[in-house]
Amino acid sequence: MKITVRVWRQPSPDEAGRMVDYPVDDVAEDMSFLEMLDVLNEQLILDDEDPISFDHDCREGICGSCGMVINGQAHGPVKTTVCQLHMREFRDGDTIEVEPWRAGPFKILKDLVVDRSSFDRIIQAGGYVSVNTGAAPDAASVSVPKADADLAFENATCISCGACVAACPNGAAMLFTSAKVTHLNLLPQGQPERENRVLRMVQAMDDEGFGGCTNVGQCTQVCPKGIPFDSIMNMNREYLRAVKSSRGNQG
Amino acid sequence: MASIELAPPRLTGMRALWHSTIGKKAVVAATGLVMVLWLLVHMLGNLKIFFGPTEFDAYAHFLRRIGEPVLKNSWFLWIQRAVLLVVLVAHIVASAQLSIRDLRARPTKYTGKQRFEATVTTRYMRTGGIVLGLFIVWHLLNLSVGVAVPHYAQARAYENVAQDFSLWWMNVIYIAAMLFLGLHIHHGFESATRTLGYHRPTRARAIKITGDVLAVAIAAGFIVVPVAVMTGVVS
């Protein structure tokens, strides 16, 4: 199939970018979207042009590196990561618009590559438990209700790709932050730092300049891991609880 | 052994509440719910116009006498107005600050068309908020101060309302604003329960229905008054 890729080209963070059209002729429908970009890049290199920069790593949908907005949708028309999106989702002769994640805190570094280190700093603020690691404890020595274990696991599947922020009309990172808060605050290991975790992570999220949730729900619609929308509500509850709690106020 | 626990956050308690996105959202939600309750009472009171001038003016007169003999005439009304003003200002300031933050967090639009999942009511929250803010100023000037009401007379509430709504453009402003109010409550009520953490999957249906009913009942309850004046039911 023959397609036209209309892609965002921006040489560096401080230079202006624009959409540029590239025809790609030999596209097989079994190619992944990233493979199609690889084909386009080989073509560009042969033409002595600068290849399109994009993030990618595992190419099996679990690392969260690849991420771009395709035809206005984060990760494209299918609810998956871009590496798991195949060209059969498009038709011969299509013009496909490819743009980087757009959010104030996600600075564009080059073409489709954005700086997502703000996510790292949110995790550093409390997205872990400070317990000493040692030998694995006996199974079931600490009991966790099945429903809690399931919900914690569902939230733990977040791969930090940033699609929630990219899709949110407010550039909010609430689905991302709430996935980690919900995951850890549900489990026994997360209890000692429950209040400080949510207060610190929300503060880090705000410090990075992300917007606030207005309960639109766009984030969940594009999340390749299906992080539930209710996680945001749960984070709100955890936050208000921590504000009221004396444990979160210890100096 | 050295403690490796998470250090406490920079902001705690009430300061964290006002200076965080979630805290500000909670302020917007709580003040919004207070106003919905107040509007429900206001709307029910308005409906007394259907029972004639004596009934309606007696109700208007009663509003000034609430709290007697502990409070002097009109004191309760002014206390209530002051509280409501604080609630309204908090609602507006917090949501304006959040909106500015949101717009900064998403400075560039996408070229591609986004497939929006959001409902109409969700997308008109900001526009609706601005419209309602302007309407409140107009509404107070109009019916409390008497601006643009032909033959406005203090303490003759029934006559003022009937005179006021006999002007067609007055009704257009009023009905349009009330439709925006319905939309605002439609999204706002459910959103507030999520922000305040009351929402649960098991309560989702009940919350949705309550929000729908409140939105329709409040908007319709206000709108029937100008409609009644126009059709001559109230004159």
Coordinates of C-alpha atoms in Angstrom, one line a residue:
Chain A
M1 CA 0.0 0.0 0.0
K2 CA 1.0 3.6 -0.6
I3 CA 0.5 6.2 2.1
T4 CA 1.6 9.7 3.0
V5 CA 3.1 10.4 6.4
R6 CA 2.5 14.0 7.5
V7 CA 4.9 14.2 10.4
W8 CA 6.1 16.9 12.9
R9 CA 9.6 17.9 12.2
Q10 CA 11.5 20.0 14.7
P11 CA 15.3 20.0 14.7
S12 CA 15.8 21.0 18.3
P13 CA 13.8 22.1 21.4
D14 CA 14.3 25.8 20.7
E15 CA 13.6 25.8 17.0
A16 CA 10.1 26.0 15.5
G17 CA 8.6 22.8 14.1
R18 CA 6.2 22.1 11.3
M19 CA 4.3 19.3 9.6
V20 CA 6.1 17.8 6.6
D21 CA 4.6 15.3 4.1
Y22 CA 6.5 12.2 3.0
P23 CA 5.2 9.6 0.6
V24 CA 5.9 6.0 1.6
D25 CA 5.3 3.5 -1.2
D26 CA 6.2 0.0 -0.1
V27 CA 4.1 -0.4 3.0
A28 CA 3.0 -4.0 3.9
E29 CA -0.1 -4.2 6.0
D30 CA 1.6 -6.6 8.4
M31 CA 4.2 -3.9 9.3
S32 CA 4.0 -2.3 12.7
F33 CA 3.7 1.5 12.7
L34 CA 7.3 1.8 13.9
E35 CA 8.5 -0.5 11.1
M36 CA 6.8 1.7 8.6
L37 CA 8.7 4.7 10.2
D38 CA 11.9 2.7 9.9
V39 CA 11.2 2.2 6.2
L40 CA 10.6 5.9 5.8
N41 CA 13.8 6.7 7.7
E42 CA 15.9 4.5 5.4
Q43 CA 14.4 6.3 2.5
L44 CA 15.3 9.7 4.1
I45 CA 18.9 8.5 4.9
L46 CA 19.3 7.5 1.2
D47 CA 18.1 10.9 0.2
D48 CA 20.6 12.5 2.5
E49 CA 17.9 13.9 4.8
D50 CA 17.7 13.8 8.5
P51 CA 15.8 10.7 9.7
I52 CA 12.7 11.2 11.9
S53 CA 13.6 10.8 15.6
F54 CA 11.2 8.8 17.7
D55 CA 11.5 6.9 20.9
H56 CA 11.2 3.1 20.9
D57 CA 12.7 0.2 22.8
C58 CA 11.0 -3.2 23.4
R59 CA 8.6 -3.1 20.5
E60 CA 6.4 -5.5 22.3
G61 CA 4.1 -3.1 24.1
I62 CA 5.6 -3.3 27.6
C63 CA 8.3 -0.6 28.0
G64 CA 6.2 2.5 27.3
S65 CA 8.9 4.2 25.2
C66 CA 7.1 4.7 21.9
G67 CA 4.4 7.2 22.0
M68 CA 3.0 9.6 19.4
V69 CA -0.3 11.1 18.4
I70 CA -1.6 9.5 15.2
N71 CA -4.5 11.2 13.5
G72 CA -5.3 13.0 16.7
Q73 CA -5.4 9.9 18.9
A74 CA -2.6 9.1 21.3
H75 CA -1.1 5.8 20.1
G76 CA -3.4 5.9 17.1
P77 CA -6.7 4.3 16.2
V78 CA -6.3 1.2 18.3
K79 CA -6.1 1.1 22.1
T80 CA -2.5 -0.2 22.2
T81 CA 1.0 1.2 22.1
V82 CA 2.3 2.4 18.7
C83 CA 4.7 -0.5 18.4
Q84 CA 1.7 -2.9 18.5
L85 CA -0.3 -0.8 16.0
H86 CA -0.2 -2.4 12.5
M87 CA -0.5 -0.8 9.1
R88 CA -3.6 -2.9 8.4
E89 CA -5.5 -0.4 10.5
F90 CA -4.9 2.2 7.7
R91 CA -6.0 2.2 4.0
D92 CA -4.1 2.6 0.8
G93 CA -3.7 6.2 -0.1
D94 CA -4.3 7.5 3.5
T95 CA -2.5 10.6 4.8
I96 CA -1.5 9.8 8.3
E97 CA -0.8 12.7 10.7
V98 CA 1.9 12.0 13.3
E99 CA 2.6 14.4 16.1
P100 CA 4.6 14.3 19.3
W101 CA 2.9 14.2 22.8
R102 CA 1.9 17.8 23.4
A103 CA 1.9 19.1 27.0
G104 CA 3.7 22.0 28.7
P105 CA 5.8 19.7 30.9
F106 CA 6.7 17.4 27.9
K107 CA 9.2 19.5 26.1
I108 CA 9.8 18.4 22.5
L109 CA 13.5 17.5 22.1
K110 CA 13.5 16.5 18.4
D111 CA 10.7 15.6 16.0
L112 CA 8.6 13.0 17.9
V113 CA 10.8 12.7 21.0
V114 CA 9.6 14.5 24.1
D115 CA 11.3 14.8 27.5
R116 CA 9.3 12.7 29.9
S117 CA 11.7 13.0 32.9
S118 CA 8.9 14.8 34.7
F119 CA 7.3 11.3 35.2
D120 CA 10.6 10.1 36.8
R121 CA 10.5 13.0 39.2
I122 CA 6.9 12.1 40.2
I123 CA 7.9 8.5 40.8
Q124 CA 11.0 9.7 42.8
A125 CA 8.7 11.7 45.0
G126 CA 7.0 8.6 46.4
G127 CA 6.3 5.9 43.8
Y128 CA 8.0 3.2 45.7
V129 CA 8.1 1.6 49.2
S130 CA 11.0 2.1 51.5
V131 CA 11.2 -1.4 52.8
N132 CA 14.5 -3.4 53.1
T133 CA 14.6 -6.1 50.6
G134 CA 15.6 -9.4 51.8
A135 CA 14.6 -13.0 51.2
A136 CA 11.2 -13.4 49.7
P137 CA 8.6 -13.8 52.6
D138 CA 6.6 -16.9 52.9
A139 CA 3.6 -17.0 50.7
A140 CA 0.5 -15.7 52.3
S141 CA 2.3 -14.6 55.5
V142 CA 0.8 -11.2 54.8
S143 CA -2.7 -11.5 53.6
V144 CA -4.1 -9.2 51.0
P145 CA -7.8 -9.4 50.0
K146 CA -8.2 -10.7 46.5
A147 CA -10.1 -7.6 45.3
D148 CA -7.3 -5.3 46.6
A149 CA -4.6 -7.5 45.0
D150 CA -6.4 -7.4 41.6
L151 CA -6.9 -3.7 41.7
A152 CA -3.3 -3.1 42.8
F153 CA -2.1 -5.2 40.0
E154 CA -4.4 -3.5 37.4
N155 CA -2.9 -0.2 38.4
A156 CA 0.7 -1.6 38.5
T157 CA 0.5 -2.3 34.8
C158 CA 1.1 1.4 34.0
I159 CA 4.1 1.6 31.6
S160 CA 4.5 5.4 32.0
C161 CA 4.1 6.0 28.3
G162 CA 2.4 9.4 28.8
A163 CA -0.6 8.9 26.5
C164 CA -2.9 10.0 29.3
V165 CA -1.2 13.4 29.5
A166 CA -1.1 13.7 25.7
A167 CA -4.8 13.0 25.4
C168 CA -6.0 15.1 28.3
P169 CA -7.4 18.5 27.3
N170 CA -5.8 19.9 30.5
G171 CA -2.4 18.2 30.1
A172 CA -3.0 16.5 33.5
A173 CA -0.9 13.6 34.7
M174 CA -3.5 12.4 37.1
L175 CA -4.2 9.0 35.6
F176 CA -0.4 8.2 35.7
T177 CA 0.1 9.5 39.3
S178 CA -3.1 7.9 40.5
A179 CA -2.1 4.5 39.1
K180 CA 1.0 4.5 41.3
V181 CA -0.8 5.9 44.4
T182 CA -3.6 3.4 44.0
H183 CA -1.2 0.5 43.5
L184 CA 1.0 1.1 46.5
N185 CA -1.6 2.5 48.9
L186 CA -3.8 -0.6 48.5
L187 CA -1.1 -3.0 49.6
P188 CA 0.2 -3.7 53.2
Q189 CA 3.8 -2.7 52.2
G190 CA 2.5 0.7 51.2
Q191 CA 0.7 1.6 54.4
P192 CA 3.5 3.2 56.5
E193 CA 4.1 5.9 53.9
R194 CA 0.5 6.1 52.7
E195 CA -0.1 9.8 53.5
N196 CA 3.3 11.1 52.7
R197 CA 3.3 9.3 49.4
V198 CA 0.1 10.8 48.0
L199 CA 1.0 14.3 49.3
R200 CA 4.5 14.2 47.9
M201 CA 3.5 12.7 44.5
V202 CA 0.7 15.2 43.9
Q203 CA 3.0 18.0 44.9
A204 CA 5.7 16.8 42.4
M205 CA 3.0 16.5 39.8
D206 CA 1.9 20.1 40.4
D207 CA 5.5 21.3 40.5
E208 CA 6.1 19.9 37.0
G209 CA 3.2 22.1 35.7
F210 CA 0.7 19.4 34.8
G211 CA -2.9 20.5 34.7
G212 CA -5.8 19.3 36.8
C213 CA -8.5 16.7 36.2
T214 CA -11.9 17.9 35.0
N215 CA -13.3 14.4 34.7
V216 CA -13.3 14.3 31.0
G217 CA -12.2 10.7 30.8
Q218 CA -10.1 11.0 27.7
C219 CA -7.0 9.5 29.5
T220 CA -8.6 6.1 30.1
Q221 CA -9.8 6.0 26.5
V222 CA -6.3 6.0 25.2
C223 CA -4.5 4.2 27.9
P224 CA -2.9 1.1 26.3
K225 CA -3.0 -0.7 29.7
G226 CA -6.5 0.2 30.6
I227 CA -5.7 2.0 33.9
P228 CA -9.2 2.5 35.4
F229 CA -10.6 6.1 35.5
D230 CA -11.7 5.4 39.1
S231 CA -8.0 5.5 40.1
I232 CA -8.1 9.3 39.8
M233 CA -11.1 9.4 42.1
N234 CA -9.2 7.1 44.5
M235 CA -6.2 9.5 44.5
N236 CA -8.5 12.4 45.3
R237 CA -9.8 10.4 48.2
E238 CA -6.3 9.4 49.4
Y239 CA -5.2 13.0 49.1
L240 CA -8.1 14.5 51.1
R241 CA -7.6 11.8 53.7
A242 CA -3.9 12.6 53.9
V243 CA -4.6 16.3 54.3
K244 CA -6.9 15.6 57.2
S245 CA -4.7 13.0 58.8
S246 CA -2.1 13.9 61.4
R247 CA 0.2 11.2 60.1
G248 CA 0.7 13.2 56.9
N249 CA 1.5 16.3 58.9
Q250 CA 4.5 15.1 60.9
G251 CA 7.5 17.3 60.4
Chain B
M1 CA 19.2 1.8 61.7
A2 CA 18.8 4.9 59.7
S3 CA 15.3 5.7 58.6
I4 CA 14.8 5.5 54.9
E5 CA 11.1 6.5 55.0
L6 CA 9.7 9.1 52.7
A7 CA 10.4 12.6 53.9
P8 CA 7.2 14.6 54.8
P9 CA 5.8 16.8 52.0
R10 CA 6.7 20.5 51.7
L11 CA 3.0 21.5 52.2
T12 CA 0.6 19.9 54.6
G13 CA -2.9 20.5 55.9
M14 CA -4.9 23.4 54.8
R15 CA -2.0 24.9 52.9
A16 CA -1.6 21.8 50.9
L17 CA -5.3 21.9 50.2
W18 CA -5.3 25.4 48.7
H19 CA -2.0 25.1 46.9
S20 CA -2.6 21.8 45.1
T21 CA -4.6 20.9 42.1
I22 CA -6.6 18.3 44.0
G23 CA -7.2 20.6 46.9
K24 CA -8.4 23.4 44.7
K25 CA -10.7 20.9 42.9
A26 CA -12.1 19.9 46.2
V27 CA -12.9 23.6 47.0
V28 CA -14.6 24.0 43.6
A29 CA -16.6 20.7 44.3
A30 CA -17.7 21.6 47.8
T31 CA -18.7 25.2 47.0
G32 CA -20.5 23.9 44.0
L33 CA -22.6 21.5 46.0
V34 CA -23.4 24.2 48.5
M35 CA -24.7 26.4 45.7
V36 CA -26.7 23.5 44.2
L37 CA -28.5 23.1 47.5
W38 CA -29.1 26.8 47.8
L39 CA -30.4 26.9 44.2
L40 CA -32.8 24.1 45.0
V41 CA -34.3 26.1 47.8
H42 CA -34.4 29.3 45.7
M43 CA -36.1 27.4 42.9
L44 CA -38.8 25.9 45.2
G45 CA -39.4 29.3 46.7
N46 CA -39.9 30.8 43.2
L47 CA -42.6 28.3 42.4
K48 CA -44.8 30.0 45.1
I49 CA -45.5 32.6 42.4
F50 CA -48.1 30.1 41.1
F51 CA -50.2 30.6 44.3
G52 CA -50.8 34.3 43.7
P53 CA -49.4 37.6 44.9
T54 CA -50.4 37.3 48.6
E55 CA -48.6 33.9 48.9
F56 CA -45.5 35.0 47.0
D57 CA -45.1 38.4 48.7
A58 CA -45.6 36.7 52.1
Y59 CA -42.8 34.3 51.2
A60 CA -40.6 37.2 50.2
H61 CA -41.4 39.0 53.4
F62 CA -40.7 35.8 55.4
L63 CA -37.1 35.7 54.0
R64 CA -36.4 39.0 55.8
R65 CA -37.8 37.7 59.0
I66 CA -35.9 34.4 59.3
G67 CA -34.2 34.2 62.7
E68 CA -36.5 36.6 64.5
P69 CA -36.6 37.4 67.3
V70 CA -33.0 36.4 67.9
L71 CA -31.9 38.2 64.7
K72 CA -33.2 41.6 63.7
N73 CA -35.2 42.0 60.4
S74 CA -33.0 41.2 57.3
W75 CA -30.0 40.1 59.4
F76 CA -30.3 36.5 58.3
L77 CA -30.7 37.5 54.7
W78 CA -27.4 39.5 54.9
I79 CA -25.5 36.8 56.7
Q80 CA -26.7 34.3 54.1
R81 CA -25.7 36.7 51.3
A82 CA -22.2 37.1 52.8
V83 CA -21.7 33.3 53.2
L84 CA -22.9 32.8 49.7
L85 CA -20.6 35.5 48.3
V86 CA -17.6 33.8 50.0
V87 CA -18.7 30.4 48.5
L88 CA -19.1 31.9 45.1
V89 CA -15.8 33.8 45.1
A90 CA -14.0 30.7 46.3
H91 CA -15.7 28.7 43.5
I92 CA -14.7 31.2 40.8
V93 CA -11.2 31.9 42.0
A94 CA -10.3 28.3 42.4
S95 CA -11.7 27.2 39.1
A96 CA -10.2 30.2 37.3
Q97 CA -6.8 29.4 38.7
L98 CA -7.2 25.7 37.8
S99 CA -8.3 26.7 34.2
I100 CA -5.3 28.9 33.7
R101 CA -3.1 26.1 34.9
D102 CA -4.8 23.6 32.5
L103 CA -4.4 25.9 29.5
R104 CA -0.7 26.3 30.3
A105 CA -0.3 22.6 30.6
R106 CA -1.7 22.1 27.1
P107 CA -0.4 25.1 25.1
T108 CA -0.4 23.5 21.6
K109 CA -3.3 21.9 19.9
Y110 CA -3.1 18.8 17.8
T111 CA -3.3 19.1 14.0
G112 CA -5.2 15.8 13.8
K113 CA -8.8 15.8 15.0
Q114 CA -9.1 14.3 18.5
R115 CA -12.0 11.9 18.9
F116 CA -13.5 13.4 22.0
E117 CA -15.2 11.1 24.5
A118 CA -16.3 14.1 26.6
T119 CA -20.0 14.9 26.7
V120 CA -21.4 18.3 25.7
T121 CA -21.9 19.3 29.4
T122 CA -18.2 18.5 30.2
R123 CA -17.0 20.7 27.3
Y124 CA -19.1 23.7 28.2
M125 CA -18.1 23.9 31.9
R126 CA -15.8 26.9 31.4
T127 CA -18.0 28.8 29.0
G128 CA -21.0 28.0 31.2
G129 CA -19.1 29.2 34.3
I130 CA -18.4 32.6 32.7
V131 CA -22.0 32.9 31.4
L132 CA -23.4 32.1 34.9
G133 CA -20.9 34.5 36.6
L134 CA -22.1 37.4 34.3
F135 CA -25.7 36.3 34.8
I136 CA -25.5 36.4 38.6
V137 CA -24.3 40.1 38.4
W138 CA -27.1 40.9 36.0
H139 CA -29.7 39.0 38.0
L140 CA -28.9 40.8 41.2
L141 CA -28.9 44.2 39.5
N142 CA -32.1 43.3 37.8
L143 CA -34.4 41.8 40.5
S144 CA -32.7 42.8 43.8
V145 CA -31.8 46.4 42.8
G146 CA -34.4 46.9 40.1
V147 CA -32.3 47.8 37.1
A148 CA -34.3 47.6 33.8
V149 CA -37.5 46.5 35.6
P150 CA -40.5 48.7 34.6
H151 CA -42.1 50.2 37.7
Y152 CA -39.8 48.4 40.1
A153 CA -41.2 48.6 43.6
Q154 CA -39.4 47.4 46.8
A155 CA -41.3 44.7 48.7
R156 CA -43.6 43.9 45.8
A157 CA -41.9 40.8 44.6
Y158 CA -44.8 39.4 42.6
E159 CA -45.4 42.5 40.6
N160 CA -41.7 43.0 39.9
V161 CA -41.3 39.4 38.6
A162 CA -44.5 39.8 36.4
Q163 CA -43.3 43.2 35.1
D164 CA -39.8 41.9 34.5
F165 CA -40.7 38.8 32.5
S166 CA -43.1 40.7 30.3
L167 CA -40.0 41.9 28.4
W168 CA -39.1 39.3 25.8
W169 CA -35.3 40.0 25.8
M170 CA -35.3 39.6 29.6
N171 CA -36.7 36.1 29.1
V172 CA -34.2 35.2 26.5
I173 CA -31.3 36.1 28.8
Y174 CA -32.9 34.3 31.7
I175 CA -33.8 31.1 29.9
A176 CA -30.4 30.9 28.2
A177 CA -28.7 31.3 31.5
M178 CA -30.8 28.6 33.1
L179 CA -30.0 26.2 30.3
F180 CA -26.3 26.8 31.0
L181 CA -27.0 26.3 34.7
G182 CA -28.6 22.9 33.9
L183 CA -25.6 21.9 31.8
H184 CA -23.2 23.1 34.5
I185 CA -24.9 21.1 37.2
H186 CA -25.2 18.0 35.0
H187 CA -21.4 17.7 34.7
G188 CA -20.6 19.4 38.0
F189 CA -22.6 17.2 40.3
E190 CA -21.0 13.9 39.2
S191 CA -17.6 15.5 38.9
A192 CA -17.9 16.9 42.4
T193 CA -18.6 13.4 43.9
R194 CA -15.5 12.1 42.1
T195 CA -13.3 15.0 43.3
L196 CA -14.5 14.6 46.9
G197 CA -14.0 10.8 46.7
Y198 CA -17.6 9.8 47.3
H199 CA -18.0 8.1 43.9
R200 CA -17.9 4.3 43.8
P201 CA -18.8 1.9 41.0
T202 CA -21.7 0.7 43.1
R203 CA -23.0 4.2 43.6
A204 CA -22.3 5.3 40.0
R205 CA -25.9 4.9 38.8
A206 CA -27.5 6.6 41.8
I207 CA -25.1 9.5 41.5
K208 CA -25.7 9.9 37.8
I209 CA -29.5 9.9 38.2
T210 CA -29.3 12.3 41.1
G211 CA -27.2 14.7 39.0
D212 CA -29.5 14.4 36.0
V213 CA -32.6 15.0 38.1
L214 CA -31.0 18.0 39.9
A215 CA -29.9 19.5 36.6
V216 CA -33.3 19.1 35.0
A217 CA -35.4 20.0 38.0
I218 CA -33.4 23.2 38.9
A219 CA -33.3 24.4 35.3
A220 CA -36.9 23.6 34.6
G221 CA -38.1 25.0 37.9
F222 CA -36.6 28.3 37.2
I223 CA -37.6 28.4 33.5
V224 CA -41.3 27.8 34.2
V225 CA -41.7 31.2 35.9
P226 CA -40.9 33.4 32.8
V227 CA -42.8 30.9 30.6
A228 CA -45.8 31.3 32.9
V229 CA -45.6 35.1 32.7
M230 CA -45.3 35.0 28.9
T231 CA -48.3 32.7 28.5
G232 CA -50.3 34.7 30.9
V233 CA -50.6 32.1 33.7
V234 CA -49.0 34.6 36.0
S235 CA -49.7 38.3 35.4

